[in-house]
Amino acid sequence: MKIAILSRNRNLYSTRRLVEAAELRGHSVQILDHLRCFMDITSDNPTIHYGTVEFNRNDFDAVIPRIGASVTYYGTAIVRQFEMMNIYSINESVAITRSRDKLRSLQLLSRKGIGMPITAFAHSSKDIDGIIKEVGGAPLVIKLLEGTQGKGVVLAETKKAAESVIQAFMKLNADILVQEYIKEAGGSDIRCLVVGEKVIAAMQRQGPPGEFRSNLHRGGKASLVKLSPTERKTAARAAKVMGLNVCGVDLLRSDSGPLVMEVNSSPGLQGIETATGKDVAGMIIGFIEKNAKPKRNRTRGSG
Ligand code: ADP
Ligand code: MG
């Protein structure tokens, strides 16, 4: 097969591993920096231009989008162009867009009855008291809607602290999410790697002492973890609701069962492959081999 990987940096571990796994299985791979792609959207024969080359529907059988959070808008437009060319994308543009919007994804997950921490959204409500009450009072977690890697996630231990932080964020005109603090998670969470409705690898991430955020970027450590059947089912269902074939589903272990925190459409492979020793990249390519057919995308650029 001819596979395109949309990635801004060919030296990233995840990109390198996907190339390696695809080539090992006899496929040819090309890495395209999505920001350097351009497209003629008015033509009735959709193509993608890259430098001096013009790609059409015969040039690729499948595309693997690895779109960073800061370039979601343009990146998903490129994925949509591939879909319009009837080229199979392992994650569709609509699903990526959906998962990038924390508010939209939590609303969708809650509609399907998937467990998540009690969460309120706010922009500039005067009723700070009401928001705090809504999630059960302090301690609580306040998150900037646009944060990643644990930046913009604050634990407010007291009601006073919660009020000041919420006020400060509102003053900055930021959209925030106020969430019940899951104390019993003990500064750890579980990353489930889902490929095609199945959890194929999972790791526990534990923040350093005194840190409630488990992000590996913040010094968290990854280790092997055995999932309960409910955890597996919850992660697989969350992926399905988001419509993502490949994703990382982050769970908190709470007294009332697994709670979904977020679903990541371009999960990093380094942490999970190192912690589990599994060939996650190979399984992603395996999924493409089984599923990549022209016109297989459900939405085909329709929105
Ligand atoms: P980011 O998108 O920046 O990674 P997250 O929502 O994943 O933000 O939060 C970062 C980390 O903080 C999580 O991995 C988890 O360890 C911790 N955390 C987040 N929300 C809660 C919560 N409601 N209760 C307990 N811990 C939380
Ligand atoms: Mg996170």
CSV table of C-alpha atoms and ligand atoms in Angstrom, one decimal:
chain,number,residue,atom,x,y,z
A,1,MET,CA,0.0,0.0,0.0
A,2,LYS,CA,1.0,3.6,-0.4
A,3,ILE,CA,0.6,5.4,2.9
A,4,ALA,CA,0.9,9.1,3.7
A,5,ILE,CA,1.7,10.3,7.2
A,6,LEU,CA,0.7,13.8,8.0
A,7,SER,CA,3.4,15.0,10.5
A,8,ARG,CA,5.2,18.2,11.1
A,9,ASN,CA,8.4,16.5,12.1
A,10,ARG,CA,9.8,13.3,10.7
A,11,ASN,CA,12.2,12.9,13.7
A,12,LEU,CA,9.4,12.4,16.2
A,13,TYR,CA,9.4,9.0,17.8
A,14,SER,CA,5.8,8.3,16.8
A,15,THR,CA,6.4,9.3,13.2
A,16,ARG,CA,9.6,7.3,12.9
A,17,ARG,CA,7.9,4.2,14.4
A,18,LEU,CA,4.9,4.4,12.0
A,19,VAL,CA,7.3,4.7,9.0
A,20,GLU,CA,9.3,1.8,10.3
A,21,ALA,CA,6.3,-0.4,11.0
A,22,ALA,CA,4.8,0.3,7.5
A,23,GLU,CA,8.0,-0.3,5.7
A,24,LEU,CA,8.6,-3.6,7.6
A,25,ARG,CA,5.2,-4.7,6.3
A,26,GLY,CA,6.2,-3.9,2.7
A,27,HIS,CA,4.3,-0.6,2.3
A,28,SER,CA,5.7,2.6,0.9
A,29,VAL,CA,5.4,5.7,3.1
A,30,GLN,CA,5.7,9.4,2.5
A,31,ILE,CA,5.7,11.9,5.3
A,32,LEU,CA,3.9,15.2,4.5
A,33,ASP,CA,4.0,18.3,6.6
A,34,HIS,CA,0.4,19.3,6.6
A,35,LEU,CA,1.2,23.0,6.9
A,36,ARG,CA,3.2,22.8,3.7
A,37,CYS,CA,0.3,21.2,1.8
A,38,PHE,CA,-2.1,23.3,-0.2
A,39,MET,CA,-5.2,22.5,-2.1
A,40,ASP,CA,-7.4,23.8,-4.9
A,41,ILE,CA,-10.9,23.4,-3.4
A,42,THR,CA,-12.8,24.6,-6.4
A,43,SER,CA,-11.5,22.0,-8.8
A,44,ASP,CA,-13.9,19.1,-9.5
A,45,ASN,CA,-10.8,16.9,-9.4
A,46,PRO,CA,-9.5,17.4,-5.8
A,47,THR,CA,-5.8,17.2,-5.4
A,48,ILE,CA,-3.1,18.2,-2.9
A,49,HIS,CA,-0.1,20.2,-3.8
A,50,TYR,CA,3.1,19.7,-2.0
A,51,GLY,CA,6.1,21.7,-3.1
A,52,THR,CA,6.3,21.1,-6.8
A,53,VAL,CA,4.3,17.8,-6.7
A,54,GLU,CA,0.6,17.4,-7.1
A,55,PHE,CA,-1.0,14.3,-5.6
A,56,ASN,CA,-4.2,12.8,-6.8
A,57,ARG,CA,-6.4,9.9,-5.6
A,58,ASN,CA,-4.1,7.3,-7.1
A,59,ASP,CA,-1.0,8.4,-5.2
A,60,PHE,CA,-2.1,7.1,-1.8
A,61,ASP,CA,-4.3,4.3,-0.4
A,62,ALA,CA,-4.4,5.6,3.2
A,63,VAL,CA,-3.4,8.6,5.3
A,64,ILE,CA,-2.4,8.7,8.9
A,65,PRO,CA,-3.1,12.1,10.4
A,66,ARG,CA,-0.8,13.2,13.3
A,67,ILE,CA,-2.2,16.7,13.8
A,68,GLY,CA,-1.0,18.8,16.7
A,69,ALA,CA,-3.4,20.7,18.8
A,70,SER,CA,-2.1,24.1,17.6
A,71,VAL,CA,-2.9,23.4,13.9
A,72,THR,CA,-6.1,21.5,14.2
A,73,TYR,CA,-8.0,23.9,11.8
A,74,TYR,CA,-5.7,23.7,8.9
A,75,GLY,CA,-4.6,20.1,9.6
A,76,THR,CA,-8.2,18.8,9.5
A,77,ALA,CA,-8.9,20.7,6.3
A,78,ILE,CA,-6.0,18.8,4.7
A,79,VAL,CA,-7.4,15.5,6.0
A,80,ARG,CA,-10.8,16.5,4.6
A,81,GLN,CA,-9.2,17.1,1.2
A,82,PHE,CA,-7.8,13.5,1.3
A,83,GLU,CA,-11.3,12.3,2.1
A,84,MET,CA,-12.7,14.2,-0.8
A,85,MET,CA,-10.1,12.4,-3.0
A,86,ASN,CA,-11.6,9.1,-1.7
A,87,ILE,CA,-8.4,8.3,0.2
A,88,TYR,CA,-8.9,6.4,3.4
A,89,SER,CA,-8.0,8.3,6.6
A,90,ILE,CA,-7.5,6.2,9.7
A,91,ASN,CA,-9.1,9.0,11.8
A,92,GLU,CA,-11.6,11.1,9.9
A,93,SER,CA,-11.4,14.9,9.9
A,94,VAL,CA,-14.8,15.3,11.6
A,95,ALA,CA,-13.8,12.9,14.4
A,96,ILE,CA,-10.5,14.8,15.0
A,97,THR,CA,-12.3,18.1,15.1
A,98,ARG,CA,-14.8,16.7,17.5
A,99,SER,CA,-12.2,15.3,19.9
A,100,ARG,CA,-10.2,18.6,19.9
A,101,ASP,CA,-13.1,20.5,21.4
A,102,LYS,CA,-13.1,19.5,25.1
A,103,LEU,CA,-16.6,20.9,25.7
A,104,ARG,CA,-18.1,19.1,22.6
A,105,SER,CA,-16.4,15.8,23.4
A,106,LEU,CA,-17.5,15.8,27.1
A,107,GLN,CA,-21.1,16.6,26.0
A,108,LEU,CA,-21.1,13.7,23.5
A,109,LEU,CA,-19.6,11.3,26.0
A,110,SER,CA,-22.1,12.3,28.7
A,111,ARG,CA,-25.0,11.9,26.2
A,112,LYS,CA,-23.9,8.3,25.7
A,113,GLY,CA,-23.8,7.7,29.5
A,114,ILE,CA,-20.0,7.4,29.7
A,115,GLY,CA,-18.7,8.1,33.2
A,116,MET,CA,-16.7,11.3,33.7
A,117,PRO,CA,-15.9,13.6,36.6
A,118,ILE,CA,-18.8,16.0,37.4
A,119,THR,CA,-17.9,19.0,35.2
A,120,ALA,CA,-19.2,22.5,34.6
A,121,PHE,CA,-18.3,24.9,31.9
A,122,ALA,CA,-18.1,28.6,32.3
A,123,HIS,CA,-17.0,31.7,30.4
A,124,SER,CA,-18.0,34.8,32.4
A,125,SER,CA,-20.8,33.7,34.7
A,126,LYS,CA,-21.3,36.0,37.7
A,127,ASP,CA,-22.5,33.0,39.6
A,128,ILE,CA,-19.1,31.6,40.7
A,129,ASP,CA,-20.6,30.3,43.9
A,130,GLY,CA,-23.1,28.3,41.8
A,131,ILE,CA,-20.4,26.8,39.6
A,132,ILE,CA,-18.4,25.7,42.7
A,133,LYS,CA,-21.5,24.1,44.2
A,134,GLU,CA,-22.4,22.4,41.0
A,135,VAL,CA,-19.3,20.2,41.1
A,136,GLY,CA,-19.6,19.5,44.9
A,137,GLY,CA,-17.4,22.3,46.3
A,138,ALA,CA,-13.7,22.4,47.0
A,139,PRO,CA,-11.2,20.8,46.4
A,140,LEU,CA,-11.9,21.1,42.7
A,141,VAL,CA,-10.0,21.2,39.4
A,142,ILE,CA,-10.0,24.2,37.1
A,143,LYS,CA,-8.9,23.7,33.5
A,144,LEU,CA,-8.3,26.1,30.7
A,145,LEU,CA,-10.2,24.8,27.7
A,146,GLU,CA,-7.1,25.1,25.4
A,147,GLY,CA,-4.6,23.6,27.7
A,148,THR,CA,-2.4,20.6,26.9
A,149,GLN,CA,0.4,18.7,28.7
A,150,GLY,CA,-1.0,19.7,32.1
A,151,LYS,CA,-0.5,23.4,31.6
A,152,GLY,CA,-3.6,25.3,32.6
A,153,VAL,CA,-4.8,22.6,35.0
A,154,VAL,CA,-5.1,23.9,38.6
A,155,LEU,CA,-6.1,22.1,41.8
A,156,ALA,CA,-7.9,24.5,44.1
A,157,GLU,CA,-7.9,23.0,47.6
A,158,THR,CA,-10.2,25.5,49.2
A,159,LYS,CA,-13.3,27.4,48.2
A,160,LYS,CA,-11.5,30.7,48.6
A,161,ALA,CA,-8.7,29.5,46.3
A,162,ALA,CA,-11.2,28.2,43.8
A,163,GLU,CA,-13.0,31.6,43.7
A,164,SER,CA,-9.8,33.6,43.1
A,165,VAL,CA,-8.6,31.3,40.3
A,166,ILE,CA,-12.0,31.2,38.6
A,167,GLN,CA,-12.2,35.0,38.9
A,168,ALA,CA,-8.6,35.4,37.5
A,169,PHE,CA,-9.3,33.2,34.5
A,170,MET,CA,-12.6,35.0,33.8
A,171,LYS,CA,-10.8,38.3,33.9
A,172,LEU,CA,-8.5,37.0,31.2
A,173,ASN,CA,-11.6,36.1,29.1
A,174,ALA,CA,-10.7,32.4,29.1
A,175,ASP,CA,-13.1,29.5,28.7
A,176,ILE,CA,-12.8,27.2,31.6
A,177,LEU,CA,-14.0,23.9,32.8
A,178,VAL,CA,-14.5,23.3,36.5
A,179,GLN,CA,-14.4,19.7,37.6
A,180,GLU,CA,-14.8,17.6,40.6
A,181,TYR,CA,-11.4,16.5,42.0
A,182,ILE,CA,-11.0,12.7,42.0
A,183,LYS,CA,-8.8,12.4,45.1
A,184,GLU,CA,-8.7,8.7,45.1
A,185,ALA,CA,-6.9,8.6,41.7
A,186,GLY,CA,-3.9,9.7,43.8
A,187,GLY,CA,-2.1,11.7,41.1
A,188,SER,CA,-2.3,9.0,38.6
A,189,ASP,CA,-4.4,8.2,35.5
A,190,ILE,CA,-4.6,5.5,32.9
A,191,ARG,CA,-3.9,5.9,29.2
A,192,CYS,CA,-5.7,3.3,27.1
A,193,LEU,CA,-4.5,3.0,23.5
A,194,VAL,CA,-7.5,2.1,21.3
A,195,VAL,CA,-7.2,0.7,17.8
A,196,GLY,CA,-10.4,-0.2,16.0
A,197,GLU,CA,-12.7,-0.4,19.0
A,198,LYS,CA,-10.2,-2.5,21.1
A,199,VAL,CA,-7.8,-1.4,23.8
A,200,ILE,CA,-4.5,-2.8,22.6
A,201,ALA,CA,-2.2,-1.3,25.2
A,202,ALA,CA,-2.6,0.5,28.5
A,203,MET,CA,-0.3,2.2,31.0
A,204,GLN,CA,-0.6,3.9,34.3
A,205,ARG,CA,1.0,7.4,34.7
A,206,GLN,CA,1.9,8.6,38.1
A,207,GLY,CA,2.9,12.2,38.8
A,208,PRO,CA,5.9,12.9,41.0
A,209,PRO,CA,5.3,13.3,44.8
A,210,GLY,CA,3.1,16.3,45.6
A,211,GLU,CA,1.9,16.6,42.0
A,212,PHE,CA,-1.7,15.7,41.2
A,213,ARG,CA,-1.1,15.9,37.4
A,214,SER,CA,0.3,12.7,35.9
A,215,ASN,CA,1.4,14.1,32.5
A,216,LEU,CA,4.7,12.5,31.4
A,217,HIS,CA,5.7,16.0,30.2
A,218,ARG,CA,5.5,17.1,33.8
A,219,GLY,CA,7.7,14.4,35.1
A,220,GLY,CA,5.1,11.6,35.4
A,221,LYS,CA,6.3,8.0,35.3
A,222,ALA,CA,4.6,5.3,33.2
A,223,SER,CA,4.2,1.7,34.2
A,224,LEU,CA,2.3,-1.4,33.1
A,225,VAL,CA,-1.3,-1.7,34.4
A,226,LYS,CA,-3.9,-4.4,34.2
A,227,LEU,CA,-7.3,-3.1,33.2
A,228,SER,CA,-10.6,-4.3,34.6
A,229,PRO,CA,-13.3,-5.3,32.0
A,230,THR,CA,-15.2,-2.2,32.8
A,231,GLU,CA,-12.2,0.0,32.1
A,232,ARG,CA,-11.6,-1.7,28.8
A,233,LYS,CA,-15.3,-1.3,27.9
A,234,THR,CA,-15.4,2.3,28.9
A,235,ALA,CA,-12.3,3.2,26.9
A,236,ALA,CA,-13.5,1.4,23.8
A,237,ARG,CA,-16.9,3.0,24.0
A,238,ALA,CA,-15.4,6.5,24.4
A,239,ALA,CA,-13.4,5.9,21.2
A,240,LYS,CA,-16.5,4.8,19.4
A,241,VAL,CA,-18.5,7.7,20.5
A,242,MET,CA,-15.8,10.1,19.2
A,243,GLY,CA,-15.6,8.1,16.0
A,244,LEU,CA,-11.9,7.6,16.3
A,245,ASN,CA,-10.2,4.4,15.0
A,246,VAL,CA,-6.9,5.2,16.8
A,247,CYS,CA,-6.8,7.2,20.0
A,248,GLY,CA,-5.6,7.5,23.5
A,249,VAL,CA,-8.4,7.5,26.1
A,250,ASP,CA,-7.4,8.8,29.5
A,251,LEU,CA,-9.2,7.4,32.5
A,252,LEU,CA,-9.2,8.3,36.2
A,253,ARG,CA,-9.8,5.4,38.7
A,254,SER,CA,-12.5,6.6,41.0
A,255,ASP,CA,-14.5,5.0,43.8
A,256,SER,CA,-17.5,4.8,41.4
A,257,GLY,CA,-15.6,3.3,38.5
A,258,PRO,CA,-13.6,4.6,35.6
A,259,LEU,CA,-14.1,8.2,34.6
A,260,VAL,CA,-13.1,9.5,31.1
A,261,MET,CA,-11.0,12.7,31.2
A,262,GLU,CA,-10.1,13.1,27.6
A,263,VAL,CA,-9.7,11.4,24.2
A,264,ASN,CA,-6.6,12.2,22.2
A,265,SER,CA,-6.7,11.7,18.4
A,266,SER,CA,-2.9,11.7,17.9
A,267,PRO,CA,-1.7,9.7,20.9
A,268,GLY,CA,2.1,9.6,21.4
A,269,LEU,CA,3.6,6.2,20.9
A,270,GLN,CA,6.9,6.5,22.8
A,271,GLY,CA,5.5,6.2,26.4
A,272,ILE,CA,3.1,3.4,25.7
A,273,GLU,CA,5.4,1.3,23.6
A,274,THR,CA,8.2,1.7,26.1
A,275,ALA,CA,5.9,0.9,29.1
A,276,THR,CA,4.2,-2.1,27.5
A,277,GLY,CA,6.8,-3.4,25.1
A,278,LYS,CA,4.0,-3.7,22.5
A,279,ASP,CA,4.3,-2.9,18.8
A,280,VAL,CA,1.5,-0.3,18.8
A,281,ALA,CA,2.8,1.2,15.5
A,282,GLY,CA,2.6,-2.2,13.9
A,283,MET,CA,-1.0,-2.7,15.1
A,284,ILE,CA,-2.0,0.7,13.6
A,285,ILE,CA,-0.6,-0.3,10.3
A,286,GLY,CA,-2.3,-3.7,10.6
A,287,PHE,CA,-5.6,-1.9,11.1
A,288,ILE,CA,-5.1,0.1,7.9
A,289,GLU,CA,-4.3,-3.1,6.0
A,290,LYS,CA,-7.7,-4.5,7.0
A,291,ASN,CA,-9.7,-1.4,6.5
A,292,ALA,CA,-8.2,1.0,4.0
A,293,LYS,CA,-10.4,0.8,0.9
A,294,PRO,CA,-11.4,3.8,-1.3
A,295,LYS,CA,-14.6,5.3,-0.2
A,296,ARG,CA,-14.4,3.7,3.2
A,297,ASN,CA,-14.6,7.0,5.1
A,298,ARG,CA,-18.0,7.5,6.4
A,299,THR,CA,-18.2,11.3,6.1
A,300,ARG,CA,-16.1,11.8,2.9
A,301,GLY,CA,-15.6,15.5,3.4
A,302,SER,CA,-19.2,16.2,4.1
A,303,GLY,CA,-18.6,18.2,7.2
B,1,ADP,P1,-4.2,18.2,29.7
B,1,ADP,O1,-5.0,18.2,28.5
B,1,ADP,O2,-3.4,19.4,29.9
B,1,ADP,O3,-3.3,16.9,29.8
B,1,ADP,P2,-5.9,16.9,31.7
B,1,ADP,O4,-7.3,17.2,31.8
B,1,ADP,O5,-5.5,15.6,31.1
B,1,ADP,O6,-5.2,18.1,31.0
B,1,ADP,O7,-5.3,17.0,33.2
B,1,ADP,C1,-3.9,16.8,33.4
B,1,ADP,C2,-3.7,15.8,34.6
B,1,ADP,O8,-4.3,16.3,35.8
B,1,ADP,C3,-4.4,14.4,34.3
B,1,ADP,O9,-3.6,13.6,33.6
B,1,ADP,C4,-4.7,13.9,35.8
B,1,ADP,O10,-3.6,13.3,36.3
B,1,ADP,C5,-4.9,15.2,36.5
B,1,ADP,N1,-6.4,15.5,36.6
B,1,ADP,C6,-7.1,16.2,35.7
B,1,ADP,N2,-8.4,16.3,36.1
B,1,ADP,C7,-8.5,15.7,37.3
B,1,ADP,C8,-9.6,15.5,38.2
B,1,ADP,N3,-10.8,15.9,37.9
B,1,ADP,N4,-9.3,14.8,39.3
B,1,ADP,C9,-8.1,14.4,39.6
B,1,ADP,N5,-7.0,14.6,38.8
B,1,ADP,C10,-7.2,15.2,37.6
B,2,MG,MG,-4.1,15.0,29.6
